[in-house]
PDB file of C-alpha atoms in Angstrom:
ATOM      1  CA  UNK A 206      12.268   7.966   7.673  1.00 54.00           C
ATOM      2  CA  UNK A 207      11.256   7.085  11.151  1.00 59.00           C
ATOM      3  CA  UNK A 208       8.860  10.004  11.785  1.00 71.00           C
ATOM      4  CA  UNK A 209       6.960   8.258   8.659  1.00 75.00           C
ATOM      5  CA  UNK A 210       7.249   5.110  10.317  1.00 72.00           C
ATOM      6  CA  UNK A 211       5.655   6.642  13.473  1.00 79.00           C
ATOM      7  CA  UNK A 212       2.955   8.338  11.137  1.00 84.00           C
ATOM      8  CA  UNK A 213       2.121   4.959   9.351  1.00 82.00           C
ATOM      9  CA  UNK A 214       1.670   3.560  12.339  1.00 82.00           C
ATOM     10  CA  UNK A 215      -0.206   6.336  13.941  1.00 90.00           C
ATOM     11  CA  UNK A 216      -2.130   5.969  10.791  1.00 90.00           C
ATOM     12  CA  UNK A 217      -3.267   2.378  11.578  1.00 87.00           C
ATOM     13  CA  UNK A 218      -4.054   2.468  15.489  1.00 89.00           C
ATOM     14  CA  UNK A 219      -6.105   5.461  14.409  1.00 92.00           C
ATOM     15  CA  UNK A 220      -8.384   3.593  12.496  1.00 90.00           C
ATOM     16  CA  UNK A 221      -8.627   0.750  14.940  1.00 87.00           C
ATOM     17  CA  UNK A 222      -9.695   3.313  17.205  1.00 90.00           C
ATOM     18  CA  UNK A 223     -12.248   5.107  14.631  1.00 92.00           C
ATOM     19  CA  UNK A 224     -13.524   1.700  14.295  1.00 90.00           C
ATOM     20  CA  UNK A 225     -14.587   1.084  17.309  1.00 88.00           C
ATOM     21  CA  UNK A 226     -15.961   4.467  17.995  1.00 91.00           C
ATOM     22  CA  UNK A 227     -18.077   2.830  15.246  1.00 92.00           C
ATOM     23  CA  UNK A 228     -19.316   0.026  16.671  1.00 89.00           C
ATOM     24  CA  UNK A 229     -20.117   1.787  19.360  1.00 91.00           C
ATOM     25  CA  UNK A 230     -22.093   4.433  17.919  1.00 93.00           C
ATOM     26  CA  UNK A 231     -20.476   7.394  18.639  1.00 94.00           C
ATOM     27  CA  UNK A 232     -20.883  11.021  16.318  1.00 94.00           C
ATOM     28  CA  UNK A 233     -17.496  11.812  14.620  1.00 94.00           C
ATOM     29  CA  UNK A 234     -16.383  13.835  17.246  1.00 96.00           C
ATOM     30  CA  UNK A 235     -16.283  10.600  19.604  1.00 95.00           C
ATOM     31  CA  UNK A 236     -14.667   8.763  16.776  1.00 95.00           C
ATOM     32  CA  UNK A 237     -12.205  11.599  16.438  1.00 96.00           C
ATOM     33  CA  UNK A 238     -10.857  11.035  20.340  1.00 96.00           C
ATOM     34  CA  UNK A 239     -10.976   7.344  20.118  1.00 94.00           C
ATOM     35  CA  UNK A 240      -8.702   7.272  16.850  1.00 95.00           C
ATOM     36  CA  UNK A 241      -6.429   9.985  18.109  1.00 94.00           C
ATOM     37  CA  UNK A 242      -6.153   8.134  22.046  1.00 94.00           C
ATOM     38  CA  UNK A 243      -5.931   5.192  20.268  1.00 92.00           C
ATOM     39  CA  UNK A 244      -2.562   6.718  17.799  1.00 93.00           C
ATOM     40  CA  UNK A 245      -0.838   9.051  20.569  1.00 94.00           C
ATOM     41  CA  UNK A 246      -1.728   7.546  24.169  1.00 93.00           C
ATOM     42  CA  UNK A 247       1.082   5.256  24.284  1.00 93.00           C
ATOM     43  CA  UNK A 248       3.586   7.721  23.060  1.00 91.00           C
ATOM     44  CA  UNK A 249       2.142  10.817  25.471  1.00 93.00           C
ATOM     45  CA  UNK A 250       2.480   8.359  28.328  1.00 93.00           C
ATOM     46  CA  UNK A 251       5.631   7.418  27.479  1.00 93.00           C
ATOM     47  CA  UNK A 252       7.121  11.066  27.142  1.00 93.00           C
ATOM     48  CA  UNK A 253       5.374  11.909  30.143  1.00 93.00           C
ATOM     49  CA  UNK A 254       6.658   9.428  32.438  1.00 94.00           C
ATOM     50  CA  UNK A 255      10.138  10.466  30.736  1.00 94.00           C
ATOM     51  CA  UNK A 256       9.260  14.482  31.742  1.00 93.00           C
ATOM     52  CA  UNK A 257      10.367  15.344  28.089  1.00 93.00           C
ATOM     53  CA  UNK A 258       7.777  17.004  25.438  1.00 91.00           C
ATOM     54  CA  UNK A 259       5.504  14.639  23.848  1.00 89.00           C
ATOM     55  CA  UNK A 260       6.714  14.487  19.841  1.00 82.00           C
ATOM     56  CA  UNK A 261       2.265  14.463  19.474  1.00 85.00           C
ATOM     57  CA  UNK A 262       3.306  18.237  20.197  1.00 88.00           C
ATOM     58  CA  UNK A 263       6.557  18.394  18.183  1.00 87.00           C
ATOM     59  CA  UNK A 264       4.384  17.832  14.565  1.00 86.00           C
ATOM     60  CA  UNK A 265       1.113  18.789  13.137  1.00 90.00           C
ATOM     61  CA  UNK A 266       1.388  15.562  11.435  1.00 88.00           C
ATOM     62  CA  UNK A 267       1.068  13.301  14.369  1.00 92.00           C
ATOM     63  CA  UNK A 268      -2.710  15.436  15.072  1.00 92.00           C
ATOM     64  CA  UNK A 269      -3.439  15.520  11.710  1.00 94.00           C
ATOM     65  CA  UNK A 270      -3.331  11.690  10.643  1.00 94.00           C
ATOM     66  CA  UNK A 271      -5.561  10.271  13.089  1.00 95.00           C
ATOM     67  CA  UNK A 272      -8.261  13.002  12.133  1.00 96.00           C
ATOM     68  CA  UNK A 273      -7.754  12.250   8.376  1.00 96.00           C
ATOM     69  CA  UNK A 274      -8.375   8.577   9.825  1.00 94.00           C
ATOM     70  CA  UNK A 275     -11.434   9.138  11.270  1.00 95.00           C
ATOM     71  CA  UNK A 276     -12.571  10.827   7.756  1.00 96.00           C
ATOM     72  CA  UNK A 277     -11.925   8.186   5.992  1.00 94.00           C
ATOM     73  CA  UNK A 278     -13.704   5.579   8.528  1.00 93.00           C
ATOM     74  CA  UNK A 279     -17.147   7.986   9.229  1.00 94.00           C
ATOM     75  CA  UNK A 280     -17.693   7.978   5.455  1.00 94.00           C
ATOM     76  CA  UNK A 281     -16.512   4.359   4.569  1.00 91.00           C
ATOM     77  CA  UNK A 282     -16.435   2.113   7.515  1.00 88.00           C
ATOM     78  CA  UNK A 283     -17.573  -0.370   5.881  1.00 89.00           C
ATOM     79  CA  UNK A 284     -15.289  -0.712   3.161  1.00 87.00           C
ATOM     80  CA  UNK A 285     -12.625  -0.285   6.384  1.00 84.00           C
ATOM     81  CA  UNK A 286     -13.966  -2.852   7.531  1.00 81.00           C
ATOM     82  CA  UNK A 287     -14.014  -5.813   4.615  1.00 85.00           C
ATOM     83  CA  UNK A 288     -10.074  -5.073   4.945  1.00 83.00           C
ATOM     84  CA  UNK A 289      -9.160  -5.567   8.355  1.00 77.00           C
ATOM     85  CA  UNK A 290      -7.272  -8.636   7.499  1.00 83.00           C
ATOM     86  CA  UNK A 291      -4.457  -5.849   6.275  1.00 81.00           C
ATOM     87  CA  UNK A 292      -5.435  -3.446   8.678  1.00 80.00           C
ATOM     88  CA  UNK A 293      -4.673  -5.892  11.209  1.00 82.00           C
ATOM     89  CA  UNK A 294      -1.412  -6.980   9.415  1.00 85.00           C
ATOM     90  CA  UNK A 295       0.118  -2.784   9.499  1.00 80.00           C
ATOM     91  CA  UNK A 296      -1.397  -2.827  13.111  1.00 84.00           C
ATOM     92  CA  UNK A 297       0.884  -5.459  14.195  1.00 88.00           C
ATOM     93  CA  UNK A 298       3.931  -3.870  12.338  1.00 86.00           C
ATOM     94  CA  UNK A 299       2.830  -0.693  14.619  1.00 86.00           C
ATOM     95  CA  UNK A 300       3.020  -2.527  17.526  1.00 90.00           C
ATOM     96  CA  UNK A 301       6.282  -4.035  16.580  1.00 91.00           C
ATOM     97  CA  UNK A 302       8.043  -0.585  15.840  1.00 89.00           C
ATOM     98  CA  UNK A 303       6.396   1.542  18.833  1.00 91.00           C
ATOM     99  CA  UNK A 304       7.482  -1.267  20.896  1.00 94.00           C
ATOM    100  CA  UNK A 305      10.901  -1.167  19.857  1.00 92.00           C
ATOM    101  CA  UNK A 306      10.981   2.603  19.876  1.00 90.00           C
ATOM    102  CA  UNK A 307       9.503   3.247  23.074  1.00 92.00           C
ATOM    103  CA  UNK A 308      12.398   0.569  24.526  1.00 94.00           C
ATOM    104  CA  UNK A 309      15.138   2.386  23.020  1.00 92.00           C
ATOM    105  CA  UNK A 310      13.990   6.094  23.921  1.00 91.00           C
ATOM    106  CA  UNK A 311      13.525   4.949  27.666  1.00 93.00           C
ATOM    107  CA  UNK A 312      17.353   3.376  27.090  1.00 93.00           C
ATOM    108  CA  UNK A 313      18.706   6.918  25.921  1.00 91.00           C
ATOM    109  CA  UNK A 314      16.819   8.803  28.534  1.00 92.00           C
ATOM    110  CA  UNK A 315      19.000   6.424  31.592  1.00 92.00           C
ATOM    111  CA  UNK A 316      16.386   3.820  32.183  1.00 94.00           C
ATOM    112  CA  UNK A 317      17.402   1.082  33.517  1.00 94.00           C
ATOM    113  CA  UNK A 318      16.426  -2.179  30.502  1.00 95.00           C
ATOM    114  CA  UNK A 319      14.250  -3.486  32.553  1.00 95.00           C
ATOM    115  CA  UNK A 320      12.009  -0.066  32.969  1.00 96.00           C
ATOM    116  CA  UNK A 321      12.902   0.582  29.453  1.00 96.00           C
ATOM    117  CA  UNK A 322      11.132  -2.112  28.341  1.00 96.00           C
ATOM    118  CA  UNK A 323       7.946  -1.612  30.591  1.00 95.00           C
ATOM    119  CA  UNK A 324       7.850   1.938  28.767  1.00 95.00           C
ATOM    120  CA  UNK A 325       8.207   0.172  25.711  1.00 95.00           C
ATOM    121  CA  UNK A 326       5.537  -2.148  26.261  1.00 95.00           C
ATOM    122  CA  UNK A 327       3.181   0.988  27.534  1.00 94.00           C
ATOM    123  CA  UNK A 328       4.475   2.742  24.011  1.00 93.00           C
ATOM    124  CA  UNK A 329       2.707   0.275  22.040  1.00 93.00           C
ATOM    125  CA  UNK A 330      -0.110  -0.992  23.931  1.00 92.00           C
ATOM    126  CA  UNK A 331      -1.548   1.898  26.179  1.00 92.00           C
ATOM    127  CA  UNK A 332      -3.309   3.797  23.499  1.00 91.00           C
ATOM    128  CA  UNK A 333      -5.341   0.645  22.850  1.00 88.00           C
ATOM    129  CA  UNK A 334      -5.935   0.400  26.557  1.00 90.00           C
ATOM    130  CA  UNK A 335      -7.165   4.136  26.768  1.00 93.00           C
ATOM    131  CA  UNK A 336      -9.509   3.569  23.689  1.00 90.00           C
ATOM    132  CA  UNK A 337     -11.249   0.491  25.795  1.00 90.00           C
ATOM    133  CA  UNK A 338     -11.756   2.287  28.760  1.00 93.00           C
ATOM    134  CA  UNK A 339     -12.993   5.243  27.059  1.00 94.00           C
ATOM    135  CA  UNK A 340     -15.328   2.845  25.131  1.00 91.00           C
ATOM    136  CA  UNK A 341     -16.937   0.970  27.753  1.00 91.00           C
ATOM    137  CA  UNK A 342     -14.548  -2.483  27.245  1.00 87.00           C
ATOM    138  CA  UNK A 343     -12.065  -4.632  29.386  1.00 84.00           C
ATOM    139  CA  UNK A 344      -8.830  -3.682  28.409  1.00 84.00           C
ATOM    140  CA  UNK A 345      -7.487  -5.932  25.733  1.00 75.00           C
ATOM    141  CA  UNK A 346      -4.331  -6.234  28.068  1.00 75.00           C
ATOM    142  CA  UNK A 347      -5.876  -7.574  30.698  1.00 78.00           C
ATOM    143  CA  UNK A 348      -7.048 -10.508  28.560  1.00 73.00           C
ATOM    144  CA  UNK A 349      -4.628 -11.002  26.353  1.00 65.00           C
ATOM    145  CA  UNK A 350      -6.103 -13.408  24.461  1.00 61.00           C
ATOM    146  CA  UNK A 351      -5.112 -12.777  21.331  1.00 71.00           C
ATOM    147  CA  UNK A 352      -1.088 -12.506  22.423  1.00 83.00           C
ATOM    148  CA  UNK A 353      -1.462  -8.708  21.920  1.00 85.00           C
ATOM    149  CA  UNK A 354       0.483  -7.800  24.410  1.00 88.00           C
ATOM    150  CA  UNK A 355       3.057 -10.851  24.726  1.00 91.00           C
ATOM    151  CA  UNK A 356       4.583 -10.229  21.415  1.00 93.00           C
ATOM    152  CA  UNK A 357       5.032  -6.234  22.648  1.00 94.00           C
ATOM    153  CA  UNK A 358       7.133  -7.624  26.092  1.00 94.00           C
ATOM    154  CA  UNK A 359       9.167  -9.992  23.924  1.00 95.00           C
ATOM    155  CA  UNK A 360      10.245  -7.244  21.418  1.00 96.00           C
ATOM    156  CA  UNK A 361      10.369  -4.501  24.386  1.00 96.00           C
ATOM    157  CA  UNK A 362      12.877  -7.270  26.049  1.00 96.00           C
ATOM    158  CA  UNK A 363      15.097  -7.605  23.203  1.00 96.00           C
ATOM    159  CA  UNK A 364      15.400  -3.680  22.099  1.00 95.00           C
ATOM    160  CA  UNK A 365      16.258  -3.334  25.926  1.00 96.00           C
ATOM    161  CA  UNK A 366      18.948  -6.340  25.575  1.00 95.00           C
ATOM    162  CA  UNK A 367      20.322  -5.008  22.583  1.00 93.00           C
ATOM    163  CA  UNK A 368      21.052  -1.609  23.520  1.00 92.00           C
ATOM    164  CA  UNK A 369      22.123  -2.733  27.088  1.00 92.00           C
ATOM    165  CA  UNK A 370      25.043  -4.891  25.078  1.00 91.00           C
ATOM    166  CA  UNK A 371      25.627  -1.511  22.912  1.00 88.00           C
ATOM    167  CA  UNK A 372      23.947  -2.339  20.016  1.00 87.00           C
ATOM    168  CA  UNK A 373      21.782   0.746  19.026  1.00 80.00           C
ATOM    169  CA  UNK A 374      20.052   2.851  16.063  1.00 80.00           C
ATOM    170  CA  UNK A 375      18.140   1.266  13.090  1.00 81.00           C
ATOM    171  CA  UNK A 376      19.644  -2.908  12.873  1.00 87.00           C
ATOM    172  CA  UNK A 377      18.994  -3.273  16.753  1.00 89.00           C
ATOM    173  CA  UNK A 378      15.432  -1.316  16.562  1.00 88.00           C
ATOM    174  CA  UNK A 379      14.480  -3.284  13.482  1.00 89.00           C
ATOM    175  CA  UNK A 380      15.351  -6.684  14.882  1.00 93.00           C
ATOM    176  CA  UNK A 381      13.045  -6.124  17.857  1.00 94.00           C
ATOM    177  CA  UNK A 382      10.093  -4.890  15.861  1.00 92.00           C
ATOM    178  CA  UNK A 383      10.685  -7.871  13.135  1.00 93.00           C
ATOM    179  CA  UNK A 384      10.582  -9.994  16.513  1.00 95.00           C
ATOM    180  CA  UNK A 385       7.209  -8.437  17.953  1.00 95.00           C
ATOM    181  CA  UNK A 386       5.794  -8.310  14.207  1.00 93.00           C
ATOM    182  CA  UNK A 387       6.671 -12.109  13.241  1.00 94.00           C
ATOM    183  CA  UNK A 388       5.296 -13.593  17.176  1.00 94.00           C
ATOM    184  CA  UNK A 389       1.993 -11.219  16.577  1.00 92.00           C
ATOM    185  CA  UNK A 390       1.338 -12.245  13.112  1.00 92.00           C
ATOM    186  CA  UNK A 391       1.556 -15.873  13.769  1.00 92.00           C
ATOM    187  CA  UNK A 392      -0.538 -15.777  17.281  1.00 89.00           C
ATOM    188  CA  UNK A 393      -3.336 -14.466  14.399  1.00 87.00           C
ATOM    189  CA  UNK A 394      -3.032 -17.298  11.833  1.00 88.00           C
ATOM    190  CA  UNK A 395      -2.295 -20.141  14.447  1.00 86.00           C
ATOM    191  CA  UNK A 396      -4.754 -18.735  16.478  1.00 83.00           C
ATOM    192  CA  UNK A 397      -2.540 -18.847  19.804  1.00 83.00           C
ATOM    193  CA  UNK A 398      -4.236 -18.232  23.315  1.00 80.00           C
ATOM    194  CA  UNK A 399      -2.436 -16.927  26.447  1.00 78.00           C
ATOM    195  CA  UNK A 400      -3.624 -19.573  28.771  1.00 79.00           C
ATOM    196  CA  UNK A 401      -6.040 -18.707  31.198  1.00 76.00           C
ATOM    197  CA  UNK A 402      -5.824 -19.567  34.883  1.00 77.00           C
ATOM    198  CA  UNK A 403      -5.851 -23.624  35.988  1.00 77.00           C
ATOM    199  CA  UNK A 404      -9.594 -24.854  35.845  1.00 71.00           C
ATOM    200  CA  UNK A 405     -10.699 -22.403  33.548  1.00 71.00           C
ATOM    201  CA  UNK A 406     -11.601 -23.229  30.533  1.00 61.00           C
ATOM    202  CA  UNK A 407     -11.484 -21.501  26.754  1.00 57.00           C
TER     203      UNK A 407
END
């Protein structure tokens, strides 16, 4: 059940990252590495930093989604596209769950929470941040504008909490996505800001 989780969300930050490969006019094979740096950068980093073998390497499945999502975005992008609202929707449910994951794999492997939940927080957000670079942008991260990253740290915080107190597996893991989920979903339909510094305006 959780390695579908992982591929559903996989899945998702693929397209995101197909997407933009779109926008920015790329061939398919361009595409191809921004959807799968976009699906498996956060979880390489994170396995790497823990010197264990990335699970990208563990399962053909985790190669093969992202290229099946940049299929399906070269030859309809544009229907993609007219349903981002959902897109966005899974994407944030991705974020939740990696989050959470990342946090509690960091707690098994002897980090301490608070590193734990920095891995956590790199699990969910760092292939985005390789798919900017890569395509010419400002990380998302370091603007988070759009409380991207803030609901990540929150539910990072409380998987590393929760297991720190003993409480581990599925309930605890679930209660920090559903955290990171519910804080992302309504930063996108109250359109919430992180604040930007004093004297600066919107």
């Amino acid at each position: 059940m959780s390695e579908i989780l992982d591929l559903v969300g996989i899945f998702v930050f693929a397209l995101s990252g197909a997407l933009m490969g779109v926008r920015k006019r790329l061939d398919m094979v361009g595409m191809a590495v921004l959807a799968e740096m976009t699906a498996l950068g956060g979880g390489l980093a994170r396995d790497l930093i823990l010197n264990v073998r990335p699970a990208a390497f563990q399962s053909v499945g985790y190669v093969l989604v992202p290229v099946a999502a940049t299929v399906i975005v070269f030859f309809w992008h544009p229907h993609v596209a007219r349903v981002m609202p959902a897109i966005l929707v899974l994407d944030a449910a991705g974020l939740g769950l990696f989050c959470a994951v990342g946090t509690e794999k960091a707690m098994v492997y002897g980090l301490s929470p608070l590193h734990a939940a920095l891995l956590g927080v790199t699990t969910a957000v760092g292939g985005g941040m390789i798919r900017d670079v890569l395509a010419g942008e400002i990380p998302t991260l370091l603007y988070d504008r759009q409380l991207y990253a803030v609901p990540a740290m929150l539910g990072s915080a409380v998987m590393a909490g929760l297991s720190w107190a003993g409480w581990h597996g599925w309930p605890a893991t679930l209660a920090a996505a559903v955290l990171a989920f519910g804080l992302r979903l309504a930063a996108m339909r109250r359109n919430w800001r992180a604040p930007l510094a004093r004297g600066l305006g919107d």
